[in-house]
PDB file of C-alpha atoms in Angstrom:
ATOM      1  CA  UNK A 114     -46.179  12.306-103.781  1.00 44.00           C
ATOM      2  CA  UNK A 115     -44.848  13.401-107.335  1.00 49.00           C
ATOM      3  CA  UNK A 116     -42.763  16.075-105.853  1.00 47.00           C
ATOM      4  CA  UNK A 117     -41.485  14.035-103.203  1.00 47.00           C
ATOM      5  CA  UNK A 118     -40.438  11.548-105.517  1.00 50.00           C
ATOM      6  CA  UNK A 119     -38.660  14.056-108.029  1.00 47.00           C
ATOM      7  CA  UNK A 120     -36.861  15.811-104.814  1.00 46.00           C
ATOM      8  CA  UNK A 121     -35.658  12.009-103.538  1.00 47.00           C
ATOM      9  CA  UNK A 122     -34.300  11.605-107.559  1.00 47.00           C
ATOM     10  CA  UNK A 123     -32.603  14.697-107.280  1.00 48.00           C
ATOM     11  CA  UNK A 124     -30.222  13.748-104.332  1.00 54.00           C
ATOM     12  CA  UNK A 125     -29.670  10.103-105.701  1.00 67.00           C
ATOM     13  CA  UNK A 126     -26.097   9.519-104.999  1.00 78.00           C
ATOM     14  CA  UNK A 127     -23.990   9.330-108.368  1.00 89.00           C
ATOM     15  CA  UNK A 128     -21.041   6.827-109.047  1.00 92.00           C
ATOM     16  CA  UNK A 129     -18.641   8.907-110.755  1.00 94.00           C
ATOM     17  CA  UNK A 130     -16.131   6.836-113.409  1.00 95.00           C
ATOM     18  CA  UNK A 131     -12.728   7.893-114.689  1.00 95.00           C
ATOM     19  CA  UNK A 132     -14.140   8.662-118.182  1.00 95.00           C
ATOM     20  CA  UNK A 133     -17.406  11.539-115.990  1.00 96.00           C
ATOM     21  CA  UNK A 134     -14.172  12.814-114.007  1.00 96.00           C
ATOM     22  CA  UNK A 135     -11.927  13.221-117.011  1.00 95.00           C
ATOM     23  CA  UNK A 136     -14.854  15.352-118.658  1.00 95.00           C
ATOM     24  CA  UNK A 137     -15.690  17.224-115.772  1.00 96.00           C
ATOM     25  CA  UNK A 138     -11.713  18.149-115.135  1.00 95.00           C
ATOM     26  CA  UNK A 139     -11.537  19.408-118.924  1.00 94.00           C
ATOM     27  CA  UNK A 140     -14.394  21.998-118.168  1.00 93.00           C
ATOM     28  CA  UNK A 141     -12.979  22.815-115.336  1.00 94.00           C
ATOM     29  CA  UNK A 142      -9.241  23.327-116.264  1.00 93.00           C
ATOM     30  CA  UNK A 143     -10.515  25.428-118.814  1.00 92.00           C
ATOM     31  CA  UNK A 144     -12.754  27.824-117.308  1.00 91.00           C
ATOM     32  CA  UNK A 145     -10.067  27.832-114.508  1.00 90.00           C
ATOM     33  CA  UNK A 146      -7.786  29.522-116.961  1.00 90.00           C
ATOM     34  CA  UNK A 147     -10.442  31.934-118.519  1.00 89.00           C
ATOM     35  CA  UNK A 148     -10.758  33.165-114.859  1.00 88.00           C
ATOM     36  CA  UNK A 149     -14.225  31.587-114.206  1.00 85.00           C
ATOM     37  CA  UNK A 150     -12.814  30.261-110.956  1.00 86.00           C
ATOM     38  CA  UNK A 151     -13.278  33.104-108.210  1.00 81.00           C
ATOM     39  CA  UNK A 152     -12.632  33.211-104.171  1.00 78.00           C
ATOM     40  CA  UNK A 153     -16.235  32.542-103.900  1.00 80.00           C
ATOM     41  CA  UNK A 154     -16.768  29.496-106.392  1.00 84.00           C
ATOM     42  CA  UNK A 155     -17.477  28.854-110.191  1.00 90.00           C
ATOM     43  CA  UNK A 156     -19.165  31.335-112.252  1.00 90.00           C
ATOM     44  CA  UNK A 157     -22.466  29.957-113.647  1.00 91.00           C
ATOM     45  CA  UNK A 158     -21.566  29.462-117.332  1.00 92.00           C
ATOM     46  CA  UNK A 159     -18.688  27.059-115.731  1.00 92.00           C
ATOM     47  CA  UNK A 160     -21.290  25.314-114.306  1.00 92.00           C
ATOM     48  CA  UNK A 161     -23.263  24.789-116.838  1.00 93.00           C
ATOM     49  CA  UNK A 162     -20.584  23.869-119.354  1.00 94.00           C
ATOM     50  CA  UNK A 163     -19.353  20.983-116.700  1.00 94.00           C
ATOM     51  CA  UNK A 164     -22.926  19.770-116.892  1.00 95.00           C
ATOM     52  CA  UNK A 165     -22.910  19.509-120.367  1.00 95.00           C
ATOM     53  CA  UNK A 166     -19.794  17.951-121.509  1.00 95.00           C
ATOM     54  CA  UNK A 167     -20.469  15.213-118.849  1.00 95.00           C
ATOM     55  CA  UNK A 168     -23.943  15.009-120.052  1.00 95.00           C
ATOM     56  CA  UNK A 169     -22.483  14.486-123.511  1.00 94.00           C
ATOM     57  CA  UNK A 170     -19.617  12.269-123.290  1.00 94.00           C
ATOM     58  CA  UNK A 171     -20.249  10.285-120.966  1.00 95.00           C
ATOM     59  CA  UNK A 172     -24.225   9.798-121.510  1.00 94.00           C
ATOM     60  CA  UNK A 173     -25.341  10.383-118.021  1.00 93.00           C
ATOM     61  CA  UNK A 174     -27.731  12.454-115.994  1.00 93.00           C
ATOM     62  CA  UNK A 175     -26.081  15.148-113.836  1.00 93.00           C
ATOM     63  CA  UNK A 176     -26.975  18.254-112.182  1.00 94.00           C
ATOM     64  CA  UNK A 177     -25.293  21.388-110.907  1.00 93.00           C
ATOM     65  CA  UNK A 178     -25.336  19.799-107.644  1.00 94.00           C
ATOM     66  CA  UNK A 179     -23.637  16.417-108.571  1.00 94.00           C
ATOM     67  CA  UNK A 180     -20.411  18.871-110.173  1.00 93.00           C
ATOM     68  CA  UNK A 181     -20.608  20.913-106.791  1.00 93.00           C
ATOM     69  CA  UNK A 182     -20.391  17.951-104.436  1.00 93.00           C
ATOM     70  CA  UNK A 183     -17.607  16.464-107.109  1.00 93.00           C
ATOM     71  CA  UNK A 184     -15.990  19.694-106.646  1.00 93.00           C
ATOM     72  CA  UNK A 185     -15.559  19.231-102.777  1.00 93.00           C
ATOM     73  CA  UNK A 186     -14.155  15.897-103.011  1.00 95.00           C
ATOM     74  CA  UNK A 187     -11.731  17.187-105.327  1.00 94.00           C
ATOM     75  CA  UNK A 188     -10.822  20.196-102.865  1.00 92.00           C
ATOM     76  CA  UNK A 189     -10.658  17.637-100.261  1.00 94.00           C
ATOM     77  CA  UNK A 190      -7.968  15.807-101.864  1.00 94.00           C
ATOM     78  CA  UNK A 191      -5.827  18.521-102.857  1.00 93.00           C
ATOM     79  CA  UNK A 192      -5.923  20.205 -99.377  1.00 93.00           C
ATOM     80  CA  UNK A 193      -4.531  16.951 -98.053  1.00 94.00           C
ATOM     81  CA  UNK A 194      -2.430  15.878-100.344  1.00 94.00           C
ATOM     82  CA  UNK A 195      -0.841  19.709-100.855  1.00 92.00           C
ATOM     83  CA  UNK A 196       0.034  19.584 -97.212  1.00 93.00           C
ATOM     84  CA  UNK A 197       1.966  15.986 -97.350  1.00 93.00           C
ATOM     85  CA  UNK A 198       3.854  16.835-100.780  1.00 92.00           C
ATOM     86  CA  UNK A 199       4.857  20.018 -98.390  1.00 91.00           C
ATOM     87  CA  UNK A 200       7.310  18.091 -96.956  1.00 91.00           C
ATOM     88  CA  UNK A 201      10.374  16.528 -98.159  1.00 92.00           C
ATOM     89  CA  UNK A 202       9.515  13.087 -96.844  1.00 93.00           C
ATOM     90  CA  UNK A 203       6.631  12.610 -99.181  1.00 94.00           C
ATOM     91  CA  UNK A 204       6.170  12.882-102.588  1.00 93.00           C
ATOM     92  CA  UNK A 205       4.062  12.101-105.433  1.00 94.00           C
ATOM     93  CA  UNK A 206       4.022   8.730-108.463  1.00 93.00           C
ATOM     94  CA  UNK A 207       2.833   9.855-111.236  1.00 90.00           C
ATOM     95  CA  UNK A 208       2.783   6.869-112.902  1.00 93.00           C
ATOM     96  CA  UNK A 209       0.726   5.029-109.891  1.00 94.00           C
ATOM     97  CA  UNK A 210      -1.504   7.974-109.152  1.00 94.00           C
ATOM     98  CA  UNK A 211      -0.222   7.581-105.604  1.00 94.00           C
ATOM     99  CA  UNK A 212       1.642   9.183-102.483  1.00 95.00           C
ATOM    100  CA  UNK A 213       5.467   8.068-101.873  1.00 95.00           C
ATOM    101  CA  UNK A 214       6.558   7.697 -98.274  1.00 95.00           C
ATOM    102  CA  UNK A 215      10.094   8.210 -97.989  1.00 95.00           C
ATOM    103  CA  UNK A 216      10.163   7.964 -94.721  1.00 94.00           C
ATOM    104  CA  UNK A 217       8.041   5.506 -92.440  1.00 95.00           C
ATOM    105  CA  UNK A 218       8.742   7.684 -89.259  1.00 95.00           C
ATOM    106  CA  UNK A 219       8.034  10.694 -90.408  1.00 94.00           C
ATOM    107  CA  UNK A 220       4.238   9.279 -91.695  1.00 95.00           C
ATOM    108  CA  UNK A 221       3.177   7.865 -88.587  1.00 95.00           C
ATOM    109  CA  UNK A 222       4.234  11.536 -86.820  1.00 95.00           C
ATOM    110  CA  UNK A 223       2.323  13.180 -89.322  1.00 95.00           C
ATOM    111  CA  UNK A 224      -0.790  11.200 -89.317  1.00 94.00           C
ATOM    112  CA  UNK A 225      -1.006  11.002 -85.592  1.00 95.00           C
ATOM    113  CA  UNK A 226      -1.340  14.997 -86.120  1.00 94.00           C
ATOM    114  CA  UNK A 227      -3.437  15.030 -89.162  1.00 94.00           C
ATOM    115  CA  UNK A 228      -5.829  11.871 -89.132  1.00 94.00           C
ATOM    116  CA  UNK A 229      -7.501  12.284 -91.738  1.00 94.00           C
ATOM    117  CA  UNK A 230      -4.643  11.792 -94.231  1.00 94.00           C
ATOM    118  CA  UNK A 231      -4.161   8.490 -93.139  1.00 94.00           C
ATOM    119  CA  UNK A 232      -6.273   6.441 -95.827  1.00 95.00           C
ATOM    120  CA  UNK A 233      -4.232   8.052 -98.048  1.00 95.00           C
ATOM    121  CA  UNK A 234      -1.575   5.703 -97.788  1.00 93.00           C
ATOM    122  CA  UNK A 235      -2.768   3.784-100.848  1.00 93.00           C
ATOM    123  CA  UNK A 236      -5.420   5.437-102.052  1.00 94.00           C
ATOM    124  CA  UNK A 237      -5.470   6.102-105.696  1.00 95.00           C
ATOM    125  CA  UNK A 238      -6.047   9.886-107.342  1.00 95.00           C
ATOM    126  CA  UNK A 239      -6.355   9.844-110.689  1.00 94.00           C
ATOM    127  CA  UNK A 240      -6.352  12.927-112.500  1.00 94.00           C
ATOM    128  CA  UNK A 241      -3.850  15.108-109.494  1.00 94.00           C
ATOM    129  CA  UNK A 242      -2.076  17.303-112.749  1.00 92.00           C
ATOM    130  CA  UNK A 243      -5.208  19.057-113.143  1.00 92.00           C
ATOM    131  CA  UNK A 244      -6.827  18.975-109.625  1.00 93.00           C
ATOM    132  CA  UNK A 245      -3.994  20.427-108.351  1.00 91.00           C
ATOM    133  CA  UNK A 246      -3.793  23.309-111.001  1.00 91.00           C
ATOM    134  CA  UNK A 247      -7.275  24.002-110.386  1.00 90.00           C
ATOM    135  CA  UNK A 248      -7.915  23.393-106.112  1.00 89.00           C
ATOM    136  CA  UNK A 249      -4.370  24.436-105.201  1.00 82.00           C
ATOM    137  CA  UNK A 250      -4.286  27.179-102.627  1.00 73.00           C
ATOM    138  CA  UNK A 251      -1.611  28.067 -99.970  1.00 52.00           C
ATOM    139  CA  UNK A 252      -2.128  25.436 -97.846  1.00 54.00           C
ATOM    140  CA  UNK A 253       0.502  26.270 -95.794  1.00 46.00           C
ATOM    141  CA  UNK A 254       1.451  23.588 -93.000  1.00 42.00           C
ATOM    142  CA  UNK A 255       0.220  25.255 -89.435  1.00 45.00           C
ATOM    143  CA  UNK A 256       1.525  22.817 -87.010  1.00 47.00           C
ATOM    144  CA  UNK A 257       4.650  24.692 -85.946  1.00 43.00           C
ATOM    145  CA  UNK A 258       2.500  27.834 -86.197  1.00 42.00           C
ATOM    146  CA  UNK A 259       0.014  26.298 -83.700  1.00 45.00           C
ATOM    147  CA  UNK A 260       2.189  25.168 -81.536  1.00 42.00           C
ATOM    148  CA  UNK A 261       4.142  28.440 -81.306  1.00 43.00           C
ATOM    149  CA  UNK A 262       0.397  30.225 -80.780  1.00 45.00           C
ATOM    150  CA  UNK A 263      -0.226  27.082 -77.532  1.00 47.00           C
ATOM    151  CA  UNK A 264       3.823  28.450 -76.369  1.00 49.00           C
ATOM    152  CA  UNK A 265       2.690  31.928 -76.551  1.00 47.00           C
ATOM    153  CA  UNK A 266      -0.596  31.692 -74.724  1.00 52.00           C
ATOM    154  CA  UNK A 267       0.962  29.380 -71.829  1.00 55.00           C
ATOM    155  CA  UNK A 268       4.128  32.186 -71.477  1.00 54.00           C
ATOM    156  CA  UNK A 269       1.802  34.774 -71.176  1.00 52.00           C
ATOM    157  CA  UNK A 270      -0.505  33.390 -68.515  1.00 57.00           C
ATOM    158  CA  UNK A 271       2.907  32.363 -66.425  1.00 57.00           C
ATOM    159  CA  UNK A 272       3.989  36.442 -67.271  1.00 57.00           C
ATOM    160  CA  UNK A 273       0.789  37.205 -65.940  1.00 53.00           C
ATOM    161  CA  UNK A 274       1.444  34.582 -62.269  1.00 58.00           C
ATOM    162  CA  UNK A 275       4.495  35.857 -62.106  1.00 56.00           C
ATOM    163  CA  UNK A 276       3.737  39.433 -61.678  1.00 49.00           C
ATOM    164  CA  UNK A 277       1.086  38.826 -59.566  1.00 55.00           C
ATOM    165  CA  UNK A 278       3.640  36.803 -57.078  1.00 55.00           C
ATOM    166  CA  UNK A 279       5.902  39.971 -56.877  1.00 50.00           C
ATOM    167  CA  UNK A 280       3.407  42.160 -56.065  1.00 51.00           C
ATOM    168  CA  UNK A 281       1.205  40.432 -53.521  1.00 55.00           C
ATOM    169  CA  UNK A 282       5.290  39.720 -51.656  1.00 55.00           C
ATOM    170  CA  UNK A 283       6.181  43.090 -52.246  1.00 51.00           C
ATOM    171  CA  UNK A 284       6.509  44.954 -48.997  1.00 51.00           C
ATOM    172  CA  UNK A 285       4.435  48.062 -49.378  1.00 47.00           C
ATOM    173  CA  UNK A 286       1.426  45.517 -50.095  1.00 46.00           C
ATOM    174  CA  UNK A 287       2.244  42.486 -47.801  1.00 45.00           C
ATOM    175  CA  UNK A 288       2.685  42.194 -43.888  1.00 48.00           C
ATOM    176  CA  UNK A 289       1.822  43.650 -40.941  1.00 48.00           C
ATOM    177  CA  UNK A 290       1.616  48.056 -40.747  1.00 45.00           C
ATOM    178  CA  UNK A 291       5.047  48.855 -39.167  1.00 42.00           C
ATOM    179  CA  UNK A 292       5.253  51.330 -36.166  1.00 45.00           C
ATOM    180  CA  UNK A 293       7.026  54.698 -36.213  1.00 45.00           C
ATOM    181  CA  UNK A 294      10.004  55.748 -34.057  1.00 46.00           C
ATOM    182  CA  UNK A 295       6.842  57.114 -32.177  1.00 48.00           C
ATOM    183  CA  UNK A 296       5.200  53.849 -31.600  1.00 49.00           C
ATOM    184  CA  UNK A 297       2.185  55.197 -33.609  1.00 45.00           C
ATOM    185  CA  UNK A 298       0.999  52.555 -35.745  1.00 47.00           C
ATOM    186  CA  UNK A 299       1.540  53.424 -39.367  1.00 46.00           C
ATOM    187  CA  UNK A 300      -0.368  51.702 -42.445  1.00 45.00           C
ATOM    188  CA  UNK A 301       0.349  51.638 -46.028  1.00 44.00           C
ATOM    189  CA  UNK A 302      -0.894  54.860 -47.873  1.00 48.00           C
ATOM    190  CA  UNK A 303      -3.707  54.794 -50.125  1.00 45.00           C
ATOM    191  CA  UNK A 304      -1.096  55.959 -53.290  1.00 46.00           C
ATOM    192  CA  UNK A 305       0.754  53.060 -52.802  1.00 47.00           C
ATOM    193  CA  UNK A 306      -2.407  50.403 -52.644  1.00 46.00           C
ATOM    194  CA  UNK A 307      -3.404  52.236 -56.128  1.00 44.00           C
ATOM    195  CA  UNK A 308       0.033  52.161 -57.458  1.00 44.00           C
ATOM    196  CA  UNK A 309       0.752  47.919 -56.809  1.00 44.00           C
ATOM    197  CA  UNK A 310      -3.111  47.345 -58.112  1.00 44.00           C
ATOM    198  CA  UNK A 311      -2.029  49.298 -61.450  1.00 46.00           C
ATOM    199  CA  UNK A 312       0.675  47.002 -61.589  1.00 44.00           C
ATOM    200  CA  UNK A 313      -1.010  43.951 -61.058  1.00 50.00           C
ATOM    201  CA  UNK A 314      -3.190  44.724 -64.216  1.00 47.00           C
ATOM    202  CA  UNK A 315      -1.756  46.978 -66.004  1.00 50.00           C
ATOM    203  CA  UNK A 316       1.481  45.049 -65.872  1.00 52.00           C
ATOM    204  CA  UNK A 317       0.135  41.872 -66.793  1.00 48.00           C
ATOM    205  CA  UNK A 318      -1.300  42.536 -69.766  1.00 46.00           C
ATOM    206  CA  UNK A 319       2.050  44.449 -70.634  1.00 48.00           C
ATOM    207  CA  UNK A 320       3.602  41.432 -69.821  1.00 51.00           C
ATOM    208  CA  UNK A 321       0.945  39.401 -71.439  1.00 51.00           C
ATOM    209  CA  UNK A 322       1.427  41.343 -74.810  1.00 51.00           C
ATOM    210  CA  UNK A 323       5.152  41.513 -74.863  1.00 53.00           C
ATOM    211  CA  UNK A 324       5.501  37.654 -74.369  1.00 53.00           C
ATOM    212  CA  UNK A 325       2.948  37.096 -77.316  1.00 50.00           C
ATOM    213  CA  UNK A 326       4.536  39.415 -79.461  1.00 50.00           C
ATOM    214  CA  UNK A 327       8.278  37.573 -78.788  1.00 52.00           C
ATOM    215  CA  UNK A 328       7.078  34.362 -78.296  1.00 50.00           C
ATOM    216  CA  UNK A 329       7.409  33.257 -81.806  1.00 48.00           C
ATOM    217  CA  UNK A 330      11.169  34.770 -81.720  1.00 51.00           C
ATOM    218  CA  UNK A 331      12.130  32.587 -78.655  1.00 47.00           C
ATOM    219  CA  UNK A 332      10.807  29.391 -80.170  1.00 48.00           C
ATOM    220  CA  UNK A 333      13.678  29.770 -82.909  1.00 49.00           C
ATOM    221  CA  UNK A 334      17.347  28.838 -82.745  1.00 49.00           C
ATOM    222  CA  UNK A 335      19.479  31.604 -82.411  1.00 50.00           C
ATOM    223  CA  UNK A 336      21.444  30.700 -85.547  1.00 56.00           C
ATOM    224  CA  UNK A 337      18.424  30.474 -87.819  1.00 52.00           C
ATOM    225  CA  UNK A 338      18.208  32.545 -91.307  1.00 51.00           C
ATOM    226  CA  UNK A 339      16.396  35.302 -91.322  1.00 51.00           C
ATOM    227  CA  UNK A 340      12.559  34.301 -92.616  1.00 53.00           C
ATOM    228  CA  UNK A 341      12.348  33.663 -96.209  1.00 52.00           C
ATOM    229  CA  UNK A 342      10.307  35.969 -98.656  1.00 55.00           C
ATOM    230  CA  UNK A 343       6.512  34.800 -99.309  1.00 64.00           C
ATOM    231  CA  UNK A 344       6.191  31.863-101.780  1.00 73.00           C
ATOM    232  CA  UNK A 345       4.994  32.682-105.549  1.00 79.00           C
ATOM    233  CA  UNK A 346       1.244  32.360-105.932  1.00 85.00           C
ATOM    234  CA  UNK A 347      -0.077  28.951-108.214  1.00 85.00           C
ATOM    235  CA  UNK A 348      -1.358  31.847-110.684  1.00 85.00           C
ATOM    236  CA  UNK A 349       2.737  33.329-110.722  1.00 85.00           C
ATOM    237  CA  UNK A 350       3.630  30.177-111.421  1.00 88.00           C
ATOM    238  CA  UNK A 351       0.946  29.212-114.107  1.00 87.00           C
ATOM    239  CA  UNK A 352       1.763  32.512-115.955  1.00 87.00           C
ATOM    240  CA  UNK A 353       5.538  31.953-115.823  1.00 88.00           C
ATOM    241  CA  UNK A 354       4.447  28.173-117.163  1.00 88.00           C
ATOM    242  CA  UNK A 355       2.434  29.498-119.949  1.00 87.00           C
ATOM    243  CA  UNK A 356       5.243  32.016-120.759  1.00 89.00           C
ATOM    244  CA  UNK A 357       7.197  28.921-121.814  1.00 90.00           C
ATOM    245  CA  UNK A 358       7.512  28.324-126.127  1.00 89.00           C
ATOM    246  CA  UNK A 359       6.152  25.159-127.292  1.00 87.00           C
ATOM    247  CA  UNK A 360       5.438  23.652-123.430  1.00 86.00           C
ATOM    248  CA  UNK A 361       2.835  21.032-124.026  1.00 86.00           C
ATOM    249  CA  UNK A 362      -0.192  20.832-121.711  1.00 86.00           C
ATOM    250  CA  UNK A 363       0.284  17.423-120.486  1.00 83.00           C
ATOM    251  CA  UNK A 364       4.079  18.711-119.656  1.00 84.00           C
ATOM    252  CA  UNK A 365       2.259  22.219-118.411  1.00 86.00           C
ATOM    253  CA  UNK A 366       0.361  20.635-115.593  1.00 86.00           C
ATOM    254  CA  UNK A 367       3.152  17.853-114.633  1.00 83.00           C
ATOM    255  CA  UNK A 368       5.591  20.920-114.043  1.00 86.00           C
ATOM    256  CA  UNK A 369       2.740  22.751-112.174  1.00 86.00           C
ATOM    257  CA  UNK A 370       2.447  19.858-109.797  1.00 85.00           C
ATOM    258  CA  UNK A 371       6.171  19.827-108.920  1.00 85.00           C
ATOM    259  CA  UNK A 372       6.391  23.830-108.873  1.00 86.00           C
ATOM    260  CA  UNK A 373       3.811  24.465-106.522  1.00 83.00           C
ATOM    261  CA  UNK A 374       4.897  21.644-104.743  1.00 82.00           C
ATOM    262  CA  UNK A 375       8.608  23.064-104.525  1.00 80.00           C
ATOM    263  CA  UNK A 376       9.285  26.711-103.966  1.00 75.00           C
ATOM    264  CA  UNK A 377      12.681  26.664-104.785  1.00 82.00           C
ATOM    265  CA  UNK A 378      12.163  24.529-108.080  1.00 83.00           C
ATOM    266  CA  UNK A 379      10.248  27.516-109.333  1.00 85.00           C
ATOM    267  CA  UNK A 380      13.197  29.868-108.075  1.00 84.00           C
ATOM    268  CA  UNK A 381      15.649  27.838-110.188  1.00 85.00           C
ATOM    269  CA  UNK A 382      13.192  27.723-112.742  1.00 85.00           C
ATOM    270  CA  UNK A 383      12.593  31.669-113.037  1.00 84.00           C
ATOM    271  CA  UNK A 384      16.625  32.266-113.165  1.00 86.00           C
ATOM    272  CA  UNK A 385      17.077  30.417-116.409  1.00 86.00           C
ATOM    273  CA  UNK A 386      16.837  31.955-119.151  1.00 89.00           C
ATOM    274  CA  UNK A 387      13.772  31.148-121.093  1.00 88.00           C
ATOM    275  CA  UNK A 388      15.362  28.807-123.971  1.00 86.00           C
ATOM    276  CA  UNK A 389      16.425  26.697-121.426  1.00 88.00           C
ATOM    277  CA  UNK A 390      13.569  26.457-119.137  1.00 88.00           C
ATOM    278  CA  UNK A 391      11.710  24.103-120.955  1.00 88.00           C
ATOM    279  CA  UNK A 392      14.735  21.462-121.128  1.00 87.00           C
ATOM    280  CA  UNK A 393      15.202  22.117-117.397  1.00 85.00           C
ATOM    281  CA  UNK A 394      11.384  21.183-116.552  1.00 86.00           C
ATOM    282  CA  UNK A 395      11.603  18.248-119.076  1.00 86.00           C
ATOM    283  CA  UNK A 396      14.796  16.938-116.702  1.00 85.00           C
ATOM    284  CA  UNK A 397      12.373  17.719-114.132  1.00 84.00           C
ATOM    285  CA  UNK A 398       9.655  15.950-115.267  1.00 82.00           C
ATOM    286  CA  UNK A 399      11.511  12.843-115.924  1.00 77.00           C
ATOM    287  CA  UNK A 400      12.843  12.346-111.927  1.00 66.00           C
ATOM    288  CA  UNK A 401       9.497  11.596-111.346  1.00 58.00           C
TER     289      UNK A 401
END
């Protein structure tokens, strides 16, 4: 009954306050930095400093587990809220901790796609400078990519009718057997059977593969530019940050937010030359 009772305390749910998040984000910002932050989680001693510090400032009891499910909600948030400031008609208040909709149209598209960023609308993240710097991946918007992937599969299957409609009408595999100039019946020759079924399959998957391979190419304008090069990492753009003389850390993590946010910010960013890059970000920093 004892165990049962300590396993039941264990998984007690946990109210987490501004002042438990605040501590838990320092550990974790730092650590992040020291490379404690791998592809396959924290390392240990990240873990246990998180516990600590909360432990200690905040006088509460938390475990290992409490940080990892905190973790998740934080990844949560920054996978959605990447993805919106992706596009140019959202962005993000600073000051209000919240999302800006620029454009009323363009949110009720987007959330009929993606559902789950609907409460979002209002909701409140405190803390996004650092959760960002430390959840951020490339989460890359897919919707154009997975509708070009639906365009491809549905060309591809009509490649695939369409050769099969040539061949079955084609005459050396269609009709009745035509007579000679002898009146001897005739019927088709065994190469030719073999030669329209080797089209029918081989054919179609030719067909099948080619329209795949191009279908992504067809889906774009004519006129378009060439694709752009691959965006800089979050670590590129943390190093080039860090790189930057006298940059505060409060001023560190607000341009992080807008860099990773903005591709081409960190473009113009990289082309100044670096006594003026921290006025630039400052200018920045203030639109927001």
């Amino acid at each position: 009954m004892d165990s049962t009772n300590g396993r039941r305390k264990n998984r007690s749910y946990l109210t987490w306050t501004d002042n438990m998040d605040r501590a838990l984000l320092d550990v974790l910002v730092e650590h992040h930095n020291n490379g404690n932050h791998t592809a396959n989680g924290w390392r240990p001693a990240a873990y246990s400093a998180a516990v600590k510090n909360v432990r200690e400032k905040c006088s509460v009891e938390i475990t290992k587990e409490h940080v990892c499910s905190r973790c998740k909600t934080f990844d949560k948030h920054c996978s959605i809220i990447s993805k919106l400031l992706a596009h140019s008609d959202f962005g993000w208040d600073q000051d209000k901790n919240m999302l800006i909709i620029h454009n009323e149209d363009a949110w009720k598209i987007y959330i009929a796609k993606n559902k789950a960023a609907a409460c979002y609308k209002n909701k409140v993240i405190k803390n996004w400078d650092a959760i960002s710097l430390i959840f951020s991946r490339d989460y890359a918007t897919s919707e154009e990519e997975s509708a070009g992937g639906e365009n491809a599969q549905e060309m591809a299957l009509k490649g695939a009718e369409d050769v099969r409609e040539v061949t079955q009408n084609s005459p050396s595999t269609s009709g009745p057997s035509s007579q000679d100039q002898g009146g001897t019946p005739t019927s088709t020759r065994p190469s030719q059977q073999c030669m329209s079924k080797r089209f029918r399959t081989e054919d179609a998957v030719f067909c099948m593969s080619g329209n795949i391979k191009n279908s992504f190419q067809i889906s774009v304008k004519p006129n378009e530019p060439p694709e752009e090069p691959a965006k800089a990492s979050p670590k590129e753009i943390f190093a080039a940050l860090q790189e930057i003389p006298n940059l505060g850390r409060a001023d560190l993590l607000r341009a992080y937010c807008i860099l990773t946010s903005n591709d081409r910010k960190f473009e113009s960013l990289v082309a100044l030359p670096m006594d003026m890059r921290k006025d630039w970000l400052m200018m920045e920093i203030g639109k927001k």
